[in-house]
Amino acid sequence: QNTQTNYQVIDPSTGESKYSFDRDLQYVLPDKNLGMGYVYIPDFYLEGFELDSGRTIWRRKVPRNRIWNEVIEENDSTILVSAKGLHSINLKTGMGWSSGVETSPRYVNSYSRTGYHAMAGIGFGYLTGVFIIPIPLSTNNQKILINESKILLDDDSYYVASQHHITALNKDGQGKWVTPLPEKMISRTQFFKIEKNLILFNFNSDELQNEQRRSFIASYDSETGKPNYITFLRKDSPYLFIQDYELIGNYIGLLYPDKIETLDIRNGQTVFAKFLDDKKFQYYIGEDVYLNGDSTMITMIDKNPSHKYIYTDAGTIVEYNSLYILQREYTRGEFYVLIFEFPGGRIVQNTNETVVLDENNRKISRLNFHENFRVVNDQLYFFDKNRFFSIPLREILQN
């Protein structure tokens, strides 16, 4: 089956088409002027091509799912790709090894094939200075496969956590050990290494509403694969979704819709838990939320670093102290969200206005539009009523 999407590459400075291609686009590296996508001739082959011209640099047969499940840039010349196995790819030549290690795909209901490509195309425009615009040749809404496999690497090994196993490989892609995971329980996972231990955090997700899978945290010896412990979470509500988590040193904080829980990842034991049923939580706030000041703004989490800030399903942010006693609730108009960062500044926005900040978060200017804008390289593009504008970002910072 051939690709069902054609791409037009547009020069944003002129609006003219530079070239078109029908590769099934998978990944771009703008700083290396490199794109990668599949062609069908008459089987699927992966091609590396120049982003500015479309010229093919190399071609290699690499197995695939609908999309690549995970990509790790191992160094300046090599990437690792999870897609029907694990594959090492030299960016200049396309050469490398392939391993048949299990990488287990699953269906995700919220994405369609054309939807995935649309999101990818917008992102490439931001990064490369050319817009890669997908033109769907089919309205097929067939679900695409997303792989839950996670990849870690250290100086000696690669570690792959899939739906059924954790596998360790040496740097030549040869197997070292395989350890089975709990049957029919893997849903969404996070996988990380602390000292000599591999930590697998599996949390039930609303993407799997019709499947009851337990959330758990487990630890494995990285040299042998031997389990250190496995702790199943929320025994009172074993299939309740985990909304978010944060990793702080040797502890992991879990955010449920109605509860906060902290575990020691060295032994899997709970060290703190508290029900907070007055709010329905969504996720922890990071460094992309700002509060207003007289002439500058400050990130919300810097206002009081010992406090926790959590976004709720009401569109508000609640602030708790270290004992999870409610301090304040912020409405949507009281905080700003980071929209875009560029050299020397950033753009933030709330429900009422869009503001440009310099690198020290000093307010430089307010923009007279609220949506429908894009930043490409050093230019800001936006619509105002029926007119289209382009403004150099350096001029905004000088105002």
mmCIF file of C-alpha atoms in Angstrom, residues 16-291:
data_model
loop_
_atom_site.group_PDB
_atom_site.id
_atom_site.type_symbol
_atom_site.label_atom_id
_atom_site.label_comp_id
_atom_site.label_asym_id
_atom_site.label_seq_id
_atom_site.Cartn_x
_atom_site.Cartn_y
_atom_site.Cartn_z
ATOM 1 C CA GLU A 16 6.181 30.037 -3.356
ATOM 2 C CA SER A 17 6.367 26.265 -3.582
ATOM 3 C CA LYS A 18 9.939 24.975 -3.527
ATOM 4 C CA TYR A 19 9.147 21.337 -4.299
ATOM 5 C CA SER A 20 6.723 18.538 -3.447
ATOM 6 C CA PHE A 21 7.169 14.922 -2.373
ATOM 7 C CA ASP A 22 5.090 11.883 -1.502
ATOM 8 C CA ARG A 23 7.358 10.199 1.037
ATOM 9 C CA ASP A 24 5.568 9.032 4.172
ATOM 10 C CA LEU A 25 7.309 11.549 6.415
ATOM 11 C CA GLN A 26 8.620 10.299 9.791
ATOM 12 C CA TYR A 27 11.282 12.601 11.222
ATOM 13 C CA VAL A 28 13.233 15.806 10.545
ATOM 14 C CA LEU A 29 16.544 17.173 11.829
ATOM 15 C CA PRO A 30 16.486 20.852 10.806
ATOM 16 C CA ASP A 31 20.039 21.607 11.977
ATOM 17 C CA LYS A 32 21.301 18.870 9.640
ATOM 18 C CA ASN A 33 18.951 19.776 6.764
ATOM 19 C CA LEU A 34 17.723 16.181 6.882
ATOM 20 C CA GLY A 35 14.295 14.609 6.582
ATOM 21 C CA MET A 36 13.391 10.913 6.654
ATOM 22 C CA GLY A 37 10.387 9.185 5.158
ATOM 23 C CA TYR A 38 9.268 5.970 3.485
ATOM 24 C CA VAL A 39 8.796 5.336 -0.226
ATOM 25 C CA TYR A 40 7.196 2.297 -1.852
ATOM 26 C CA ILE A 41 9.377 0.763 -4.633
ATOM 27 C CA PRO A 42 7.702 -1.839 -4.607
ATOM 28 C CA ASP A 43 8.283 -2.442 -0.888
ATOM 29 C CA PHE A 44 8.724 0.181 1.822
ATOM 30 C CA TYR A 45 12.187 1.746 1.984
ATOM 31 C CA LEU A 46 13.358 4.546 4.243
ATOM 32 C CA GLU A 47 14.931 7.522 2.494
ATOM 33 C CA GLY A 48 17.045 10.318 3.923
ATOM 34 C CA PHE A 49 16.629 13.547 1.962
ATOM 35 C CA GLU A 50 17.698 17.199 2.029
ATOM 36 C CA LEU A 51 14.977 19.426 3.432
ATOM 37 C CA ASP A 52 15.849 22.446 1.307
ATOM 38 C CA SER A 53 15.884 20.584 -2.016
ATOM 39 C CA GLY A 54 14.184 17.190 -1.562
ATOM 40 C CA ARG A 55 17.251 15.378 -2.976
ATOM 41 C CA THR A 56 17.589 11.762 -1.809
ATOM 42 C CA ILE A 57 20.818 11.161 0.159
ATOM 43 C CA TRP A 58 20.449 7.480 1.088
ATOM 44 C CA ARG A 59 17.949 4.653 1.040
ATOM 45 C CA ARG A 60 17.627 1.660 3.381
ATOM 46 C CA LYS A 61 15.040 -0.980 4.153
ATOM 47 C CA VAL A 62 13.867 -0.374 7.733
ATOM 48 C CA PRO A 63 10.747 -2.137 9.079
ATOM 49 C CA ARG A 64 8.033 0.183 10.298
ATOM 50 C CA ASN A 65 4.652 0.594 11.915
ATOM 51 C CA ARG A 66 2.352 3.361 10.711
ATOM 52 C CA ILE A 67 4.621 5.865 12.389
ATOM 53 C CA TRP A 68 7.862 5.560 14.326
ATOM 54 C CA ASN A 69 7.187 4.839 17.952
ATOM 55 C CA GLU A 70 10.211 6.541 19.457
ATOM 56 C CA VAL A 71 13.394 8.199 18.230
ATOM 57 C CA ILE A 72 16.512 8.868 20.309
ATOM 58 C CA GLU A 73 19.343 11.013 18.972
ATOM 59 C CA GLU A 74 22.226 9.004 20.394
ATOM 60 C CA ASN A 75 24.932 11.370 19.140
ATOM 61 C CA ASP A 76 25.569 13.808 16.292
ATOM 62 C CA SER A 77 25.676 11.065 13.665
ATOM 63 C CA THR A 78 23.350 8.279 14.907
ATOM 64 C CA ILE A 79 19.707 7.883 15.907
ATOM 65 C CA LEU A 80 17.856 4.911 17.415
ATOM 66 C CA VAL A 81 14.397 4.150 16.053
ATOM 67 C CA SER A 82 11.740 1.963 17.676
ATOM 68 C CA ALA A 83 9.505 0.516 14.949
ATOM 69 C CA LYS A 84 8.974 -3.248 14.632
ATOM 70 C CA GLY A 85 12.260 -3.678 16.450
ATOM 71 C CA LEU A 86 15.111 -1.359 17.321
ATOM 72 C CA HIS A 87 17.212 0.181 14.552
ATOM 73 C CA SER A 88 20.459 2.160 14.578
ATOM 74 C CA ILE A 89 20.665 4.647 11.673
ATOM 75 C CA ASN A 90 23.714 6.643 10.596
ATOM 76 C CA LEU A 91 22.356 10.025 9.492
ATOM 77 C CA LYS A 92 24.878 10.514 6.692
ATOM 78 C CA THR A 93 24.744 7.039 5.144
ATOM 79 C CA GLY A 94 21.593 5.353 6.475
ATOM 80 C CA MET A 95 23.693 2.360 7.527
ATOM 81 C CA GLY A 96 23.409 0.573 10.883
ATOM 82 C CA TRP A 97 22.129 -2.511 12.694
ATOM 83 C CA SER A 98 18.577 -3.757 13.297
ATOM 84 C CA SER A 99 17.355 -5.893 16.189
ATOM 85 C CA GLY A 100 14.128 -7.874 16.308
ATOM 86 C CA VAL A 101 13.560 -6.975 19.973
ATOM 87 C CA GLU A 102 9.857 -6.693 20.812
ATOM 88 C CA THR A 103 8.376 -3.212 20.467
ATOM 89 C CA SER A 104 4.663 -3.600 21.077
ATOM 90 C CA PRO A 105 2.248 -1.255 19.302
ATOM 91 C CA ARG A 106 -1.288 -0.436 20.334
ATOM 92 C CA TYR A 107 -4.193 1.641 19.016
ATOM 93 C CA VAL A 108 -4.773 5.219 20.104
ATOM 94 C CA ASN A 109 -8.269 6.460 19.356
ATOM 95 C CA SER A 110 -7.564 10.175 19.297
ATOM 96 C CA TYR A 111 -5.298 10.347 16.224
ATOM 97 C CA SER A 112 -5.962 9.663 12.581
ATOM 98 C CA ARG A 113 -3.326 9.210 9.910
ATOM 99 C CA THR A 114 -4.081 12.565 8.313
ATOM 100 C CA GLY A 115 -4.247 14.264 11.718
ATOM 101 C CA TYR A 116 -0.763 13.043 12.608
ATOM 102 C CA HIS A 117 0.725 14.377 9.426
ATOM 103 C CA ALA A 118 -1.028 17.724 9.862
ATOM 104 C CA MET A 119 0.539 18.227 13.292
ATOM 105 C CA ALA A 120 3.938 17.150 11.992
ATOM 106 C CA GLY A 121 3.798 19.591 9.085
ATOM 107 C CA ILE A 122 3.174 22.603 11.307
ATOM 108 C CA GLY A 123 6.102 21.703 13.548
ATOM 109 C CA PHE A 124 8.518 21.355 10.666
ATOM 110 C CA GLY A 125 7.586 24.841 9.505
ATOM 111 C CA TYR A 126 8.593 26.339 12.828
ATOM 112 C CA LEU A 127 11.948 24.594 12.842
ATOM 113 C CA THR A 128 13.231 24.692 9.306
ATOM 114 C CA GLY A 129 12.141 27.991 7.804
ATOM 115 C CA VAL A 130 10.111 26.112 5.222
ATOM 116 C CA PHE A 131 6.539 25.032 5.713
ATOM 117 C CA ILE A 132 5.940 21.373 4.879
ATOM 118 C CA ILE A 133 2.225 21.297 4.217
ATOM 119 C CA PRO A 134 0.444 17.900 4.108
ATOM 120 C CA ILE A 135 -2.211 17.481 1.443
ATOM 121 C CA PRO A 136 -4.386 14.439 2.288
ATOM 122 C CA LEU A 137 -5.154 12.237 -0.682
ATOM 123 C CA SER A 138 -7.624 10.193 1.348
ATOM 124 C CA THR A 139 -10.184 10.838 4.081
ATOM 125 C CA ASN A 140 -9.366 7.496 5.665
ATOM 126 C CA ASN A 141 -9.695 7.825 9.460
ATOM 127 C CA GLN A 142 -8.075 4.480 10.188
ATOM 128 C CA LYS A 143 -6.495 4.466 13.653
ATOM 129 C CA ILE A 144 -2.734 4.569 13.742
ATOM 130 C CA LEU A 145 -0.507 2.517 15.992
ATOM 131 C CA ILE A 146 1.455 4.129 18.795
ATOM 132 C CA ASN A 147 4.120 2.007 20.456
ATOM 133 C CA GLU A 148 4.368 2.024 24.217
ATOM 134 C CA SER A 149 7.956 0.787 24.081
ATOM 135 C CA LYS A 150 10.466 3.002 25.864
ATOM 136 C CA ILE A 151 14.202 3.129 25.223
ATOM 137 C CA LEU A 152 17.033 3.948 27.633
ATOM 138 C CA LEU A 153 20.748 3.911 26.982
ATOM 139 C CA ASP A 154 23.941 4.148 29.013
ATOM 140 C CA ASP A 155 27.617 3.680 28.166
ATOM 141 C CA ASP A 156 27.311 -0.082 27.682
ATOM 142 C CA SER A 157 23.700 -0.996 26.885
ATOM 143 C CA TYR A 158 20.313 -0.198 25.429
ATOM 144 C CA TYR A 159 17.201 -1.064 27.456
ATOM 145 C CA VAL A 160 13.800 -1.505 25.813
ATOM 146 C CA ALA A 161 10.553 -1.755 27.801
ATOM 147 C CA SER A 162 7.738 -3.105 25.642
ATOM 148 C CA GLN A 163 4.275 -4.469 26.370
ATOM 149 C CA HIS A 164 5.541 -7.868 27.537
ATOM 150 C CA HIS A 165 9.266 -7.581 28.347
ATOM 151 C CA ILE A 166 12.228 -5.468 29.341
ATOM 152 C CA THR A 167 15.181 -6.328 27.106
ATOM 153 C CA ALA A 168 18.840 -5.300 27.421
ATOM 154 C CA LEU A 169 21.048 -5.076 24.296
ATOM 155 C CA ASN A 170 24.745 -4.363 23.918
ATOM 156 C CA LYS A 171 25.984 -1.539 21.683
ATOM 157 C CA ASP A 172 26.010 -3.863 18.653
ATOM 158 C CA GLY A 173 22.305 -4.606 19.092
ATOM 159 C CA GLN A 174 22.870 -8.102 20.518
ATOM 160 C CA GLY A 175 20.643 -9.335 23.350
ATOM 161 C CA LYS A 176 22.006 -9.495 26.936
ATOM 162 C CA TRP A 177 18.906 -10.445 28.965
ATOM 163 C CA VAL A 178 15.098 -10.446 28.835
ATOM 164 C CA THR A 179 12.715 -10.070 31.801
ATOM 165 C CA PRO A 180 8.916 -10.559 31.512
ATOM 166 C CA LEU A 181 6.480 -7.857 32.673
ATOM 167 C CA PRO A 182 3.093 -8.415 34.389
ATOM 168 C CA GLU A 183 0.642 -9.906 31.893
ATOM 169 C CA LYS A 184 -2.117 -7.732 30.359
ATOM 170 C CA MET A 185 -1.315 -4.716 32.503
ATOM 171 C CA ILE A 186 0.943 -2.452 30.443
ATOM 172 C CA SER A 187 -0.832 0.724 29.322
ATOM 173 C CA ARG A 188 1.082 4.027 29.413
ATOM 174 C CA THR A 189 4.606 3.755 30.766
ATOM 175 C CA GLN A 190 7.546 5.862 31.842
ATOM 176 C CA PHE A 191 10.944 4.208 31.984
ATOM 177 C CA PHE A 192 14.074 5.601 33.649
ATOM 178 C CA LYS A 193 17.360 4.515 35.200
ATOM 179 C CA ILE A 194 18.576 5.562 38.643
ATOM 180 C CA GLU A 195 22.060 4.337 39.534
ATOM 181 C CA LYS A 196 22.003 0.586 38.704
ATOM 182 C CA ASN A 197 18.213 0.204 38.762
ATOM 183 C CA LEU A 198 15.680 0.416 35.942
ATOM 184 C CA ILE A 199 12.385 1.941 37.099
ATOM 185 C CA LEU A 200 9.194 1.188 35.155
ATOM 186 C CA PHE A 201 6.169 3.306 36.008
ATOM 187 C CA ASN A 202 2.950 2.014 34.436
ATOM 188 C CA PHE A 203 -0.151 4.159 34.819
ATOM 189 C CA ASN A 204 -3.698 3.468 33.704
ATOM 190 C CA SER A 205 -4.892 5.901 31.077
ATOM 191 C CA ASP A 206 -8.205 7.211 29.843
ATOM 192 C CA GLU A 207 -7.039 6.169 26.359
ATOM 193 C CA LEU A 208 -7.840 2.597 27.473
ATOM 194 C CA GLN A 209 -11.307 3.209 28.887
ATOM 195 C CA ASN A 210 -12.593 -0.233 27.997
ATOM 196 C CA GLU A 211 -9.642 -2.133 29.428
ATOM 197 C CA GLN A 212 -8.987 -2.488 33.147
ATOM 198 C CA ARG A 213 -5.243 -2.360 33.695
ATOM 199 C CA ARG A 214 -3.540 -1.833 37.030
ATOM 200 C CA SER A 215 -1.121 1.012 37.640
ATOM 201 C CA PHE A 216 2.165 -0.037 39.234
ATOM 202 C CA ILE A 217 5.788 0.940 39.788
ATOM 203 C CA ALA A 218 8.559 -1.673 39.514
ATOM 204 C CA SER A 219 12.342 -1.772 39.833
ATOM 205 C CA TYR A 220 14.802 -4.098 38.028
ATOM 206 C CA ASP A 221 18.546 -4.629 38.286
ATOM 207 C CA SER A 222 20.066 -3.174 35.114
ATOM 208 C CA GLU A 223 22.886 -5.735 34.963
ATOM 209 C CA THR A 224 20.773 -8.890 35.321
ATOM 210 C CA GLY A 225 17.133 -7.890 34.798
ATOM 211 C CA LYS A 226 16.208 -9.374 38.181
ATOM 212 C CA PRO A 227 13.143 -7.665 39.768
ATOM 213 C CA ASN A 228 13.791 -5.679 42.946
ATOM 214 C CA TYR A 229 10.112 -4.980 43.701
ATOM 215 C CA ILE A 230 6.715 -4.338 42.116
ATOM 216 C CA THR A 231 4.130 -2.144 43.864
ATOM 217 C CA PHE A 232 0.547 -1.962 42.637
ATOM 218 C CA LEU A 233 -1.077 1.432 43.188
ATOM 219 C CA ARG A 234 -4.444 2.645 44.475
ATOM 220 C CA LYS A 235 -5.700 -0.584 46.030
ATOM 221 C CA ASP A 236 -8.866 1.283 47.026
ATOM 222 C CA SER A 237 -9.552 2.201 43.357
ATOM 223 C CA PRO A 238 -7.192 -0.004 41.341
ATOM 224 C CA TYR A 239 -8.311 1.189 37.893
ATOM 225 C CA LEU A 240 -8.471 4.929 38.635
ATOM 226 C CA PHE A 241 -6.493 7.006 36.151
ATOM 227 C CA ILE A 242 -3.258 8.694 37.150
ATOM 228 C CA GLN A 243 -3.436 12.220 35.752
ATOM 229 C CA ASP A 244 0.212 13.228 36.089
ATOM 230 C CA TYR A 245 3.435 12.569 37.974
ATOM 231 C CA GLU A 246 6.657 14.340 38.925
ATOM 232 C CA LEU A 247 10.052 12.822 39.694
ATOM 233 C CA ILE A 248 12.051 14.565 42.436
ATOM 234 C CA GLY A 249 15.277 12.839 43.470
ATOM 235 C CA ASN A 250 14.437 9.401 44.858
ATOM 236 C CA TYR A 251 10.714 10.151 45.052
ATOM 237 C CA ILE A 252 7.849 10.134 42.592
ATOM 238 C CA GLY A 253 4.721 12.210 43.165
ATOM 239 C CA LEU A 254 1.480 10.801 41.726
ATOM 240 C CA LEU A 255 -1.491 12.982 40.880
ATOM 241 C CA TYR A 256 -4.933 11.349 40.808
ATOM 242 C CA PRO A 257 -8.191 13.221 40.157
ATOM 243 C CA ASP A 258 -8.842 13.210 43.939
ATOM 244 C CA LYS A 259 -5.552 12.396 45.652
ATOM 245 C CA ILE A 260 -1.842 13.149 45.995
ATOM 246 C CA GLU A 261 0.587 10.304 46.721
ATOM 247 C CA THR A 262 4.384 10.222 47.037
ATOM 248 C CA LEU A 263 6.437 7.009 46.746
ATOM 249 C CA ASP A 264 10.076 6.233 47.465
ATOM 250 C CA ILE A 265 11.314 4.673 44.221
ATOM 251 C CA ARG A 266 14.138 2.882 46.046
ATOM 252 C CA ASN A 267 11.648 0.486 47.661
ATOM 253 C CA GLY A 268 8.240 1.294 46.144
ATOM 254 C CA GLN A 269 6.755 2.335 49.500
ATOM 255 C CA THR A 270 4.300 5.214 50.047
ATOM 256 C CA VAL A 271 5.739 8.013 52.184
ATOM 257 C CA PHE A 272 2.866 10.527 51.876
ATOM 258 C CA ALA A 273 -0.770 10.402 50.734
ATOM 259 C CA LYS A 274 -3.681 12.795 51.060
ATOM 260 C CA PHE A 275 -7.181 12.933 49.572
ATOM 261 C CA LEU A 276 -8.141 16.339 48.199
ATOM 262 C CA ASP A 277 -11.643 15.767 46.953
ATOM 263 C CA ASP A 278 -12.608 19.440 46.689
ATOM 264 C CA LYS A 279 -10.900 19.663 43.290
ATOM 265 C CA LYS A 280 -10.522 17.430 40.243
ATOM 266 C CA PHE A 281 -6.882 17.569 39.200
ATOM 267 C CA GLN A 282 -5.482 17.474 35.660
ATOM 268 C CA TYR A 283 -1.695 18.005 35.807
ATOM 269 C CA TYR A 284 1.198 19.664 37.617
ATOM 270 C CA ILE A 285 2.155 23.139 36.420
ATOM 271 C CA GLY A 286 5.646 23.559 34.970
ATOM 272 C CA GLU A 287 7.782 26.522 33.945
ATOM 273 C CA ASP A 288 5.490 27.619 31.115
ATOM 274 C CA VAL A 289 2.931 29.464 33.280
ATOM 275 C CA TYR A 290 3.553 33.100 34.275
ATOM 276 C CA LEU A 291 2.129 35.635 36.745
#
